[in-house]
């Protein structure tokens, strides 16, 4: 399913209103824009409170585990890591598929940064 098809299915008559159905809009005010909701298989009009990703540390590296909607065919989901919230980078990130249920795929991204003093951050870059 393309983003355009999803937008019509989810928003109906409001599908062409960028304030509600635009890629950057967040009509349910849950902090996830519509493109992210699409990629992660979430509902853009219902503020869901369950975690869509987890961050852990394993063997001194930051690990981001997340679920991706398998039907979202026209987006890329790229895990990125950094130490300063500005230099996001996907280089050296190892992504491993943990399994799927036919609808959602669970993935684990391990950051390239070894155990460093200070902070490390991870996020998902969603692009179309």
CSV table of C-alpha atoms in Angstrom, one decimal:
chain,number,residue,atom,x,y,z
A,1,UNK,CA,0.0,0.0,0.0
A,2,UNK,CA,1.4,3.4,-0.9
A,3,UNK,CA,1.3,6.4,1.4
A,4,UNK,CA,-1.3,8.0,-0.9
A,5,UNK,CA,-3.6,5.0,-0.7
A,6,UNK,CA,-3.1,4.8,3.1
A,7,UNK,CA,-3.9,8.5,3.4
A,8,UNK,CA,-7.3,8.1,1.6
A,9,UNK,CA,-8.1,4.9,3.6
A,10,UNK,CA,-7.3,6.6,6.9
A,11,UNK,CA,-8.6,10.2,6.3
A,12,UNK,CA,-11.4,9.8,3.8
A,13,UNK,CA,-12.8,13.2,2.8
A,14,UNK,CA,-10.0,15.0,4.7
A,15,UNK,CA,-7.2,13.1,2.7
A,16,UNK,CA,-6.3,16.3,0.7
A,17,UNK,CA,-6.1,18.6,3.8
A,18,UNK,CA,-2.4,19.0,4.5
A,19,UNK,CA,-3.2,20.2,8.1
A,20,UNK,CA,-4.8,16.8,8.9
A,21,UNK,CA,-3.4,14.3,6.3
A,22,UNK,CA,-0.1,15.9,5.3
A,23,UNK,CA,3.1,13.9,5.9
A,24,UNK,CA,4.2,16.2,8.6
A,25,UNK,CA,0.8,16.6,10.3
A,26,UNK,CA,0.1,15.0,13.7
A,27,UNK,CA,-3.7,15.2,14.0
A,28,UNK,CA,-3.8,12.9,17.1
A,29,UNK,CA,-1.1,14.9,18.8
A,30,UNK,CA,0.9,11.8,19.9
A,31,UNK,CA,4.2,13.2,18.7
A,32,UNK,CA,4.4,11.0,15.5
A,33,UNK,CA,3.8,12.7,12.2
A,34,UNK,CA,1.6,10.9,9.6
A,35,UNK,CA,4.5,9.5,7.6
A,36,UNK,CA,5.9,7.9,10.7
A,37,UNK,CA,2.5,6.6,11.7
A,38,UNK,CA,2.2,5.0,8.2
A,39,UNK,CA,5.7,3.5,8.3
A,40,UNK,CA,5.2,2.0,11.7
A,41,UNK,CA,1.7,0.8,11.2
A,42,UNK,CA,0.0,3.1,13.7
A,43,UNK,CA,-3.3,4.9,13.6
A,44,UNK,CA,-2.9,8.6,12.8
A,45,UNK,CA,-6.2,9.6,14.4
A,46,UNK,CA,-5.8,7.7,17.7
A,47,UNK,CA,-3.1,8.8,20.1
A,48,UNK,CA,-1.6,5.4,21.0
A,49,UNK,CA,0.3,5.2,24.3
A,50,UNK,CA,2.1,1.9,23.8
A,51,UNK,CA,5.8,2.1,23.0
A,52,UNK,CA,6.6,2.0,19.3
A,53,UNK,CA,10.4,1.5,19.9
A,54,UNK,CA,12.7,0.7,22.8
A,55,UNK,CA,16.3,1.8,23.4
A,56,UNK,CA,18.7,-0.5,25.4
A,57,UNK,CA,22.4,-1.0,25.8
A,58,UNK,CA,23.9,-4.3,24.9
A,59,UNK,CA,27.7,-5.1,24.9
A,60,UNK,CA,28.4,-1.4,25.3
A,61,UNK,CA,26.3,-0.3,22.3
A,62,UNK,CA,23.0,1.4,22.0
A,63,UNK,CA,20.3,-0.9,20.6
A,64,UNK,CA,17.0,0.4,19.0
A,65,UNK,CA,14.3,-2.2,18.6
A,66,UNK,CA,11.2,-1.2,16.6
A,67,UNK,CA,8.3,-2.5,14.6
A,68,UNK,CA,7.7,-1.6,10.9
A,69,UNK,CA,4.5,-2.1,8.9
A,70,UNK,CA,5.3,-4.5,6.1
A,71,UNK,CA,2.6,-3.0,3.8
A,72,UNK,CA,4.2,0.4,3.8
A,73,UNK,CA,6.0,-0.1,0.4
A,74,UNK,CA,7.1,3.4,-0.5
A,75,UNK,CA,9.1,4.5,2.6
A,76,UNK,CA,12.5,3.9,4.0
A,77,UNK,CA,13.0,3.5,7.7
A,78,UNK,CA,16.7,4.2,8.6
A,79,UNK,CA,18.0,3.9,12.2
A,80,UNK,CA,20.5,6.6,13.0
A,81,UNK,CA,22.7,7.2,16.1
A,82,UNK,CA,24.8,10.1,17.4
A,83,UNK,CA,26.4,11.6,20.5
A,84,UNK,CA,25.2,15.2,20.2
A,85,UNK,CA,21.6,15.2,18.7
A,86,UNK,CA,23.0,16.9,15.5
A,87,UNK,CA,25.3,14.5,13.8
A,88,UNK,CA,22.9,11.7,13.1
A,89,UNK,CA,24.5,8.9,11.1
A,90,UNK,CA,23.5,5.5,9.8
A,91,UNK,CA,27.0,4.4,8.9
A,92,UNK,CA,28.1,1.3,10.7
A,93,UNK,CA,24.6,0.6,12.1
A,94,UNK,CA,23.7,-3.1,12.0
A,95,UNK,CA,20.0,-3.9,11.4
A,96,UNK,CA,18.8,-7.4,12.2
A,97,UNK,CA,15.3,-8.8,11.5
A,98,UNK,CA,13.9,-10.5,14.6
A,99,UNK,CA,10.8,-11.8,13.0
A,100,UNK,CA,7.4,-10.9,11.6
A,101,UNK,CA,3.7,-11.8,12.0
A,102,UNK,CA,2.8,-11.2,8.4
A,103,UNK,CA,1.8,-7.6,9.2
A,104,UNK,CA,4.5,-6.1,11.3
A,105,UNK,CA,8.2,-6.8,11.1
A,106,UNK,CA,10.3,-6.5,14.3
A,107,UNK,CA,13.8,-5.1,13.8
A,108,UNK,CA,16.8,-4.4,16.0
A,109,UNK,CA,19.4,-1.8,15.1
A,110,UNK,CA,22.7,-1.8,16.9
A,111,UNK,CA,24.6,1.5,16.9
A,112,UNK,CA,28.2,1.7,15.7
A,113,UNK,CA,29.4,3.6,18.8
A,114,UNK,CA,31.3,1.6,21.4
A,115,UNK,CA,30.8,2.3,25.1
A,116,UNK,CA,31.7,6.0,25.2
A,117,UNK,CA,31.6,8.3,28.1
A,118,UNK,CA,28.7,10.7,27.7
A,119,UNK,CA,25.4,10.3,26.0
A,120,UNK,CA,24.3,8.4,22.9
A,121,UNK,CA,21.1,8.8,21.1
A,122,UNK,CA,19.1,6.8,18.5
A,123,UNK,CA,16.1,7.6,16.3
A,124,UNK,CA,14.4,6.5,13.1
A,125,UNK,CA,14.7,8.6,9.9
A,126,UNK,CA,11.5,8.0,7.9
A,127,UNK,CA,11.7,9.1,4.2
A,128,UNK,CA,9.6,8.6,1.2
